[in-house]
Short mmCIF file of C-alpha atoms in Angstrom, two decimals:
data_model
loop_
_atom_site.label_atom_id
_atom_site.label_comp_id
_atom_site.label_asym_id
_atom_site.label_seq_id
_atom_site.Cartn_x
_atom_site.Cartn_y
_atom_site.Cartn_z
CA UNK A 126 0.52 -3.16 45.10
CA UNK A 127 -0.28 0.45 46.02
CA UNK A 128 -3.30 2.44 44.87
CA UNK A 129 -1.00 4.65 42.80
CA UNK A 130 0.48 1.65 41.00
CA UNK A 131 -2.94 0.20 40.39
CA UNK A 132 -4.20 3.46 38.96
CA UNK A 133 -1.13 3.71 36.80
CA UNK A 134 -1.66 0.19 35.53
CA UNK A 135 -5.33 0.91 34.85
CA UNK A 136 -4.41 4.08 32.97
CA UNK A 137 -1.85 2.23 30.87
CA UNK A 138 -4.37 -0.50 30.09
CA UNK A 139 -7.02 2.04 29.10
CA UNK A 140 -4.55 3.94 26.95
CA UNK A 141 -3.36 0.72 25.30
CA UNK A 142 -6.93 -0.20 24.44
CA UNK A 143 -7.57 3.26 23.02
CA UNK A 144 -4.33 3.18 21.00
CA UNK A 145 -5.26 -0.20 19.56
CA UNK A 146 -8.72 0.85 18.40
CA UNK A 147 -8.03 4.54 17.69
CA UNK A 148 -8.03 4.16 13.86
CA UNK A 149 -11.42 2.41 13.94
CA UNK A 150 -12.84 5.01 16.35
CA UNK A 151 -11.65 7.88 14.17
CA UNK A 152 -13.04 6.16 11.06
CA UNK A 153 -16.51 5.93 12.61
CA UNK A 154 -16.35 9.55 13.79
CA UNK A 155 -15.17 10.73 10.38
CA UNK A 156 -17.97 8.90 8.58
CA UNK A 157 -20.53 10.40 10.96
CA UNK A 158 -19.18 13.92 10.39
CA UNK A 159 -19.25 13.63 6.60
CA UNK A 160 -22.72 12.08 6.73
CA UNK A 161 -23.97 15.12 8.63
CA UNK A 162 -22.25 17.48 6.19
CA UNK A 163 -23.46 15.61 3.11
CA UNK A 164 -26.10 12.84 3.36
CA UNK A 165 -25.02 11.51 -0.06
CA UNK A 166 -21.85 10.26 1.60
CA UNK A 167 -23.48 7.13 3.06
CA UNK A 168 -25.11 5.98 -0.17
CA UNK A 169 -24.16 2.37 -0.95
CA UNK A 170 -22.81 3.32 -4.36
CA UNK A 171 -20.57 5.99 -2.82
CA UNK A 172 -19.23 3.57 -0.18
CA UNK A 173 -18.37 1.03 -2.89
CA UNK A 174 -16.73 3.82 -4.88
CA UNK A 175 -14.63 4.73 -1.85
CA UNK A 176 -13.45 1.14 -1.56
CA UNK A 177 -12.71 1.09 -5.29
CA UNK A 178 -10.71 4.30 -5.06
CA UNK A 179 -8.55 2.98 -2.22
CA UNK A 180 -8.12 -0.58 -3.52
CA UNK A 181 -4.81 0.20 -5.26
CA UNK A 182 -3.56 2.18 -2.27
CA UNK A 183 -4.64 -0.77 -0.15
CA UNK A 184 -2.64 -3.32 -2.15
CA UNK A 185 0.47 -1.16 -1.89
CA UNK A 186 -0.20 -0.54 1.81
CA UNK A 187 -0.25 -4.29 2.49
CA UNK A 188 3.25 -4.57 1.07
CA UNK A 189 4.35 -1.41 2.86
CA UNK A 190 3.19 -2.91 6.16
CA UNK A 191 5.72 -5.72 5.78
CA UNK A 192 8.45 -3.17 5.01
CA UNK A 193 7.63 -0.79 7.87
CA UNK A 194 7.34 -3.68 10.33
CA UNK A 195 11.09 -4.19 9.79
CA UNK A 196 11.67 -0.44 10.42
CA UNK A 197 12.18 0.09 6.69
CA UNK A 198 10.57 2.41 4.16
CA UNK A 199 9.92 2.28 0.42
CA UNK A 200 9.57 5.57 -1.44
CA UNK A 201 9.65 3.98 -4.89
CA UNK A 202 6.20 2.38 -4.90
CA UNK A 203 4.51 4.95 -7.15
CA UNK A 204 7.28 4.90 -9.74
CA UNK A 205 7.50 1.12 -9.73
CA UNK A 206 3.72 0.96 -10.13
CA UNK A 207 4.00 3.06 -13.29
CA UNK A 208 6.88 1.00 -14.70
CA UNK A 209 5.20 -2.35 -14.02
CA UNK A 210 1.93 -1.09 -15.48
CA UNK A 211 3.61 -0.07 -18.73
CA UNK A 212 5.31 -3.46 -19.02
CA UNK A 213 1.98 -5.21 -18.45
CA UNK A 214 0.36 -3.01 -21.08
CA UNK A 215 3.09 -3.67 -23.63
CA UNK A 216 2.88 -7.43 -23.04
CA UNK A 217 -0.89 -7.30 -23.38
CA UNK A 218 -0.46 -5.48 -26.69
CA UNK A 219 1.79 -8.20 -28.06
CA UNK A 220 5.20 -6.70 -27.44
CA UNK A 221 7.13 -3.47 -27.12
CA UNK A 222 7.08 -2.65 -30.84
CA UNK A 223 3.29 -2.94 -30.95
CA UNK A 224 2.44 -1.04 -27.79
CA UNK A 225 1.00 1.95 -29.65
CA UNK A 226 -0.21 0.23 -32.82
CA UNK A 227 -2.35 -2.72 -31.73
CA UNK A 228 -6.09 -2.01 -31.82
CA UNK A 229 -8.50 -2.10 -28.94
CA UNK A 230 -7.31 -5.43 -27.64
CA UNK A 231 -8.71 -7.35 -30.60
CA UNK A 232 -5.54 -7.70 -32.67
CA UNK A 233 -4.15 -11.20 -33.17
CA UNK A 234 -0.87 -10.06 -31.61
CA UNK A 235 -2.49 -9.40 -28.24
CA UNK A 236 -1.40 -11.71 -25.41
CA UNK A 237 -3.66 -13.25 -22.72
CA UNK A 238 -4.26 -11.16 -19.61
CA UNK A 239 -2.37 -13.56 -17.35
CA UNK A 240 0.88 -12.98 -19.25
CA UNK A 241 0.46 -9.25 -18.67
CA UNK A 242 -0.20 -9.88 -14.98
CA UNK A 243 2.86 -12.12 -14.67
CA UNK A 244 4.99 -9.52 -16.45
CA UNK A 245 3.91 -6.74 -14.07
CA UNK A 246 4.43 -8.90 -11.00
CA UNK A 247 7.78 -10.11 -12.36
CA UNK A 248 9.01 -6.53 -12.76
CA UNK A 249 7.92 -5.79 -9.20
CA UNK A 250 9.63 -8.86 -7.77
CA UNK A 251 12.92 -8.11 -9.54
CA UNK A 252 12.87 -4.47 -8.48
CA UNK A 253 12.07 -5.44 -4.90
CA UNK A 254 14.88 -7.98 -4.80
CA UNK A 255 17.41 -5.49 -6.20
CA UNK A 256 16.44 -2.81 -3.70
CA UNK A 257 16.31 -5.24 -0.80
CA UNK A 258 19.73 -6.62 -1.70
CA UNK A 259 21.19 -3.12 -1.93
CA UNK A 260 19.86 -2.36 1.54
CA UNK A 261 21.09 -5.56 3.18
CA UNK A 262 24.34 -6.23 1.32
CA UNK A 263 25.60 -2.72 0.61
CA UNK A 264 24.33 -1.41 3.97
CA UNK A 265 22.68 1.58 2.32
CA UNK A 266 19.73 3.02 4.29
CA UNK A 267 16.30 2.09 2.89
CA UNK A 268 15.40 5.76 2.52
CA UNK A 269 18.36 6.37 0.21
CA UNK A 270 17.95 3.18 -1.84
CA UNK A 271 14.24 3.62 -2.44
CA UNK A 272 14.57 7.36 -3.07
CA UNK A 273 17.02 6.47 -5.81
CA UNK A 274 14.66 3.75 -6.99
CA UNK A 275 11.84 6.28 -7.20
CA UNK A 276 13.88 8.34 -9.66
CA UNK A 277 15.22 5.37 -11.63
CA UNK A 278 11.83 3.68 -12.08
CA UNK A 279 10.09 6.92 -13.03
CA UNK A 280 12.79 7.72 -15.57
CA UNK A 281 12.60 4.19 -16.97
CA UNK A 282 8.81 4.48 -17.23
CA UNK A 283 9.08 7.78 -19.12
CA UNK A 284 11.67 6.27 -21.45
CA UNK A 285 9.61 3.12 -21.95
CA UNK A 286 6.39 5.01 -22.64
CA UNK A 287 8.00 6.94 -25.44
CA UNK A 288 5.69 9.92 -25.24
CA UNK A 289 2.22 8.65 -24.56
CA UNK A 290 -0.09 6.26 -22.71
CA UNK A 291 -0.77 2.69 -23.78
CA UNK A 292 -4.49 1.98 -23.91
CA UNK A 293 -7.15 -0.32 -25.33
CA UNK A 294 -6.63 -3.75 -23.78
CA UNK A 295 -8.20 -7.15 -24.23
CA UNK A 296 -11.59 -7.54 -22.45
CA UNK A 297 -10.10 -10.30 -20.29
CA UNK A 298 -7.50 -7.81 -19.06
CA UNK A 299 -9.99 -5.01 -18.40
CA UNK A 300 -12.32 -7.33 -16.46
CA UNK A 301 -9.93 -7.36 -13.50
CA UNK A 302 -10.29 -3.62 -13.05
CA UNK A 303 -13.81 -2.79 -14.17
CA UNK A 304 -16.05 -5.79 -13.44
CA UNK A 305 -18.40 -5.88 -10.47
CA UNK A 306 -19.36 -9.11 -8.73
CA UNK A 307 -23.12 -9.33 -8.37
CA UNK A 308 -23.32 -6.00 -10.15
CA UNK A 309 -22.21 -4.25 -6.94
CA UNK A 310 -18.80 -5.23 -5.55
CA UNK A 311 -15.85 -4.09 -7.70
CA UNK A 312 -13.31 -6.82 -8.48
CA UNK A 313 -10.34 -4.63 -7.34
CA UNK A 314 -11.98 -4.39 -3.90
CA UNK A 315 -12.28 -8.18 -3.72
CA UNK A 316 -8.62 -8.56 -4.72
CA UNK A 317 -7.59 -6.07 -2.03
CA UNK A 318 -9.59 -7.78 0.73
CA UNK A 319 -8.45 -11.29 -0.25
CA UNK A 320 -4.81 -10.16 -0.24
CA UNK A 321 -5.35 -8.49 3.13
CA UNK A 322 -6.72 -11.71 4.63
CA UNK A 323 -3.83 -13.76 3.26
CA UNK A 324 -1.27 -11.23 4.50
CA UNK A 325 -2.91 -11.23 7.93
CA UNK A 326 -2.64 -15.02 8.10
CA UNK A 327 1.03 -14.87 7.09
CA UNK A 328 1.94 -12.27 9.70
CA UNK A 329 -0.21 -13.65 12.50
CA UNK A 330 0.06 -17.41 12.15
CA UNK A 331 3.30 -18.31 10.37
CA UNK A 332 6.91 -18.57 11.42
CA UNK A 333 7.87 -16.08 8.74
CA UNK A 334 5.46 -13.53 10.19
CA UNK A 335 7.04 -13.88 13.62
CA UNK A 336 10.45 -13.38 12.03
CA UNK A 337 9.32 -10.12 10.41
CA UNK A 338 8.16 -8.78 13.79
CA UNK A 339 11.36 -9.97 15.46
CA UNK A 340 13.60 -8.26 12.92
CA UNK A 341 11.67 -5.02 13.25
CA UNK A 342 11.56 -5.15 17.03
CA UNK A 343 15.25 -5.81 17.62
CA UNK A 344 17.38 -6.89 14.63
CA UNK A 345 20.45 -7.62 16.74
CA UNK A 346 18.52 -9.86 19.13
CA UNK A 347 16.93 -11.56 16.13
CA UNK A 348 20.37 -12.21 14.64
CA UNK A 349 21.72 -13.60 17.90
CA UNK A 350 18.72 -15.93 18.13
CA UNK A 351 19.64 -17.45 14.78
CA UNK A 352 17.37 -15.57 12.39
CA UNK A 353 18.70 -14.68 8.95
CA UNK A 354 18.04 -10.96 9.29
CA UNK A 355 19.43 -10.19 5.84
CA UNK A 356 17.11 -12.68 4.13
CA UNK A 357 14.03 -11.51 6.03
CA UNK A 358 14.79 -7.85 5.31
CA UNK A 359 15.32 -8.53 1.61
CA UNK A 360 12.13 -10.57 1.45
CA UNK A 361 9.89 -7.74 2.65
CA UNK A 362 11.03 -5.57 -0.26
CA UNK A 363 10.33 -8.46 -2.61
CA UNK A 364 6.83 -8.67 -1.12
CA UNK A 365 6.49 -4.92 -1.62
CA UNK A 366 7.51 -5.40 -5.25
CA UNK A 367 4.91 -8.13 -5.68
CA UNK A 368 2.13 -5.83 -4.52
CA UNK A 369 3.44 -3.02 -6.74
CA UNK A 370 3.21 -5.37 -9.72
CA UNK A 371 -0.23 -6.63 -8.77
CA UNK A 372 -1.44 -3.09 -8.13
CA UNK A 373 -0.05 -1.96 -11.48
CA UNK A 374 -1.95 -4.70 -13.30
CA UNK A 375 -5.23 -3.93 -11.53
CA UNK A 376 -4.84 -0.16 -12.00
CA UNK A 377 -4.10 -0.54 -15.72
CA UNK A 378 -7.13 -2.82 -16.06
CA UNK A 379 -9.33 -0.36 -14.18
CA UNK A 380 -8.27 2.61 -16.34
CA UNK A 381 -7.87 0.56 -19.54
CA UNK A 382 -4.63 2.49 -19.86
CA UNK A 383 -1.08 2.70 -18.57
CA UNK A 384 1.15 5.75 -18.53
CA UNK A 385 4.45 6.94 -17.11
CA UNK A 386 2.88 9.46 -14.73
CA UNK A 387 0.74 6.84 -12.98
CA UNK A 388 1.25 6.51 -9.25
CA UNK A 389 2.72 9.96 -8.68
CA UNK A 390 2.31 10.90 -5.04
CA UNK A 391 1.15 7.42 -4.03
CA UNK A 392 4.06 7.10 -1.60
CA UNK A 393 2.60 9.65 0.80
CA UNK A 394 -0.88 8.14 0.78
CA UNK A 395 0.36 4.57 1.18
CA UNK A 396 2.68 5.38 4.07
CA UNK A 397 -0.09 7.43 5.68
CA UNK A 398 -2.48 4.47 5.43
CA UNK A 399 -0.03 2.16 7.18
CA UNK A 400 1.00 4.60 9.91
CA UNK A 401 -2.55 5.76 10.61
CA UNK A 402 -3.49 2.09 10.91
CA UNK A 403 -1.16 1.73 13.87
CA UNK A 404 2.00 0.25 12.34
CA UNK A 405 5.00 1.85 14.01
CA UNK A 406 7.59 3.54 11.80
CA UNK A 407 10.12 2.29 14.34
CA UNK A 408 9.28 -1.31 13.43
CA UNK A 409 8.12 -4.34 15.35
CA UNK A 410 4.44 -3.55 15.83
CA UNK A 411 1.40 -3.25 13.60
CA UNK A 412 -1.27 -5.34 11.89
CA UNK A 413 -2.79 -5.81 8.46
CA UNK A 414 -6.22 -5.14 9.98
CA UNK A 415 -4.97 -1.75 11.10
CA UNK A 416 -3.62 -1.06 7.63
CA UNK A 417 -6.99 -1.88 6.07
CA UNK A 418 -8.70 0.50 8.51
CA UNK A 419 -6.08 3.17 7.83
CA UNK A 420 -6.54 2.80 4.07
CA UNK A 421 -10.32 3.07 4.33
CA UNK A 422 -9.95 6.04 6.69
CA UNK A 423 -7.80 7.84 4.11
CA UNK A 424 -10.37 7.01 1.42
CA UNK A 425 -13.25 8.29 3.53
CA UNK A 426 -11.32 11.46 4.33
CA UNK A 427 -10.47 12.21 0.69
CA UNK A 428 -13.95 11.33 -0.56
CA UNK A 429 -15.62 13.43 2.12
CA UNK A 430 -13.39 16.39 1.35
CA UNK A 431 -14.11 16.05 -2.37
CA UNK A 432 -17.87 15.90 -1.80
CA UNK A 433 -17.54 19.10 0.20
CA UNK A 434 -15.47 20.77 -2.56
CA UNK A 435 -12.22 21.03 -0.60
CA UNK A 436 -9.20 21.83 -2.79
CA UNK A 437 -6.86 18.95 -3.70
CA UNK A 438 -3.96 21.06 -2.42
CA UNK A 439 -5.62 21.32 0.97
CA UNK A 440 -6.20 17.56 0.91
CA UNK A 441 -2.45 16.96 0.54
CA UNK A 442 -1.75 19.30 3.45
CA UNK A 443 -4.25 17.42 5.61
CA UNK A 444 -2.72 14.03 4.78
CA UNK A 445 0.75 15.33 5.63
CA UNK A 446 -0.46 16.66 8.96
CA UNK A 447 -2.17 13.35 9.73
CA UNK A 448 1.11 11.48 9.16
CA UNK A 449 2.92 13.80 11.58
CA UNK A 450 0.19 13.38 14.19
CA UNK A 451 0.14 9.60 13.77
CA UNK A 452 3.91 9.34 14.22
CA UNK A 453 3.77 11.69 17.22
CA UNK A 454 1.03 9.53 18.75
CA UNK A 455 3.11 6.39 18.16
CA UNK A 456 6.16 8.01 19.77
CA UNK A 457 4.07 9.07 22.78
CA UNK A 458 2.61 5.57 23.10
CA UNK A 459 6.07 3.98 23.04
CA UNK A 460 7.34 6.38 25.72
CA UNK A 461 4.36 5.53 27.96
CA UNK A 462 5.03 1.81 27.58
CA UNK A 463 8.67 2.31 28.54
CA UNK A 464 7.80 4.30 31.66
CA UNK A 465 4.84 2.13 32.73
#
């Protein structure tokens, strides 16, 4: 092996290491910058608040990781979140006809919190299956199917809401969004981290996880090797639907309210979290750990900008630019691997 080849190999190895840990490096740098700009940033309460703020994004990002690993996309997550949240709220209130009339969760018609949770998750699972089936059986691109789903679910949520939010839930319902374990750690944060660990185990250590990576890396090769590409592809949208339903339940519990405009703009933030975390939009590579880091990085960025009184419009511009840069970095990394 020549010196040139060795140097090239060393450079590729160094770049690969940097690419792998880049989200974590940028997170540390970002936290240091905001700490210098505003010492309040590193207060324990603020850090827990950051995790609380991103917990719903994080749940959706876990599901989106499965989807993007197969080179798919789901633009309907915010709208489905709103729809599932309204269904959960109506079930908690004792039914559709009582959604605006039942008192603050104390009426005899109110249902247990777990029925509301099951209803929200059920809506998500059904929606995910329908969209996944449309993608795999009708051969419609994921972008088109989920763009249509975004409009359909938002319209259904507006129709279902009938002109106003649904609020005032049973204390057992609200506990899942507002309680703090040990008086410090918010329950939504615990739910997010537990789901992240379980998703990591599924992707890293199970046959199904290997199938997801295989389908995203090369669907034709996966099909020729005997994998049911259609079933795997459909399943990731079902998983996405599950996390939309779970996120809807937790968000409604946290706000003690559900409304048709919930989740607007979540698509951009969720996709940004996954892509910034190192999951390739081209499919086949990425980790749940990276998604968690990407989600926290987004939360730190938004919180730091808010503490420094940066306009929300500017924040959206920054997130959009970050997505472009992350995709450009991924494209550059893939080209280096091909030429190495």
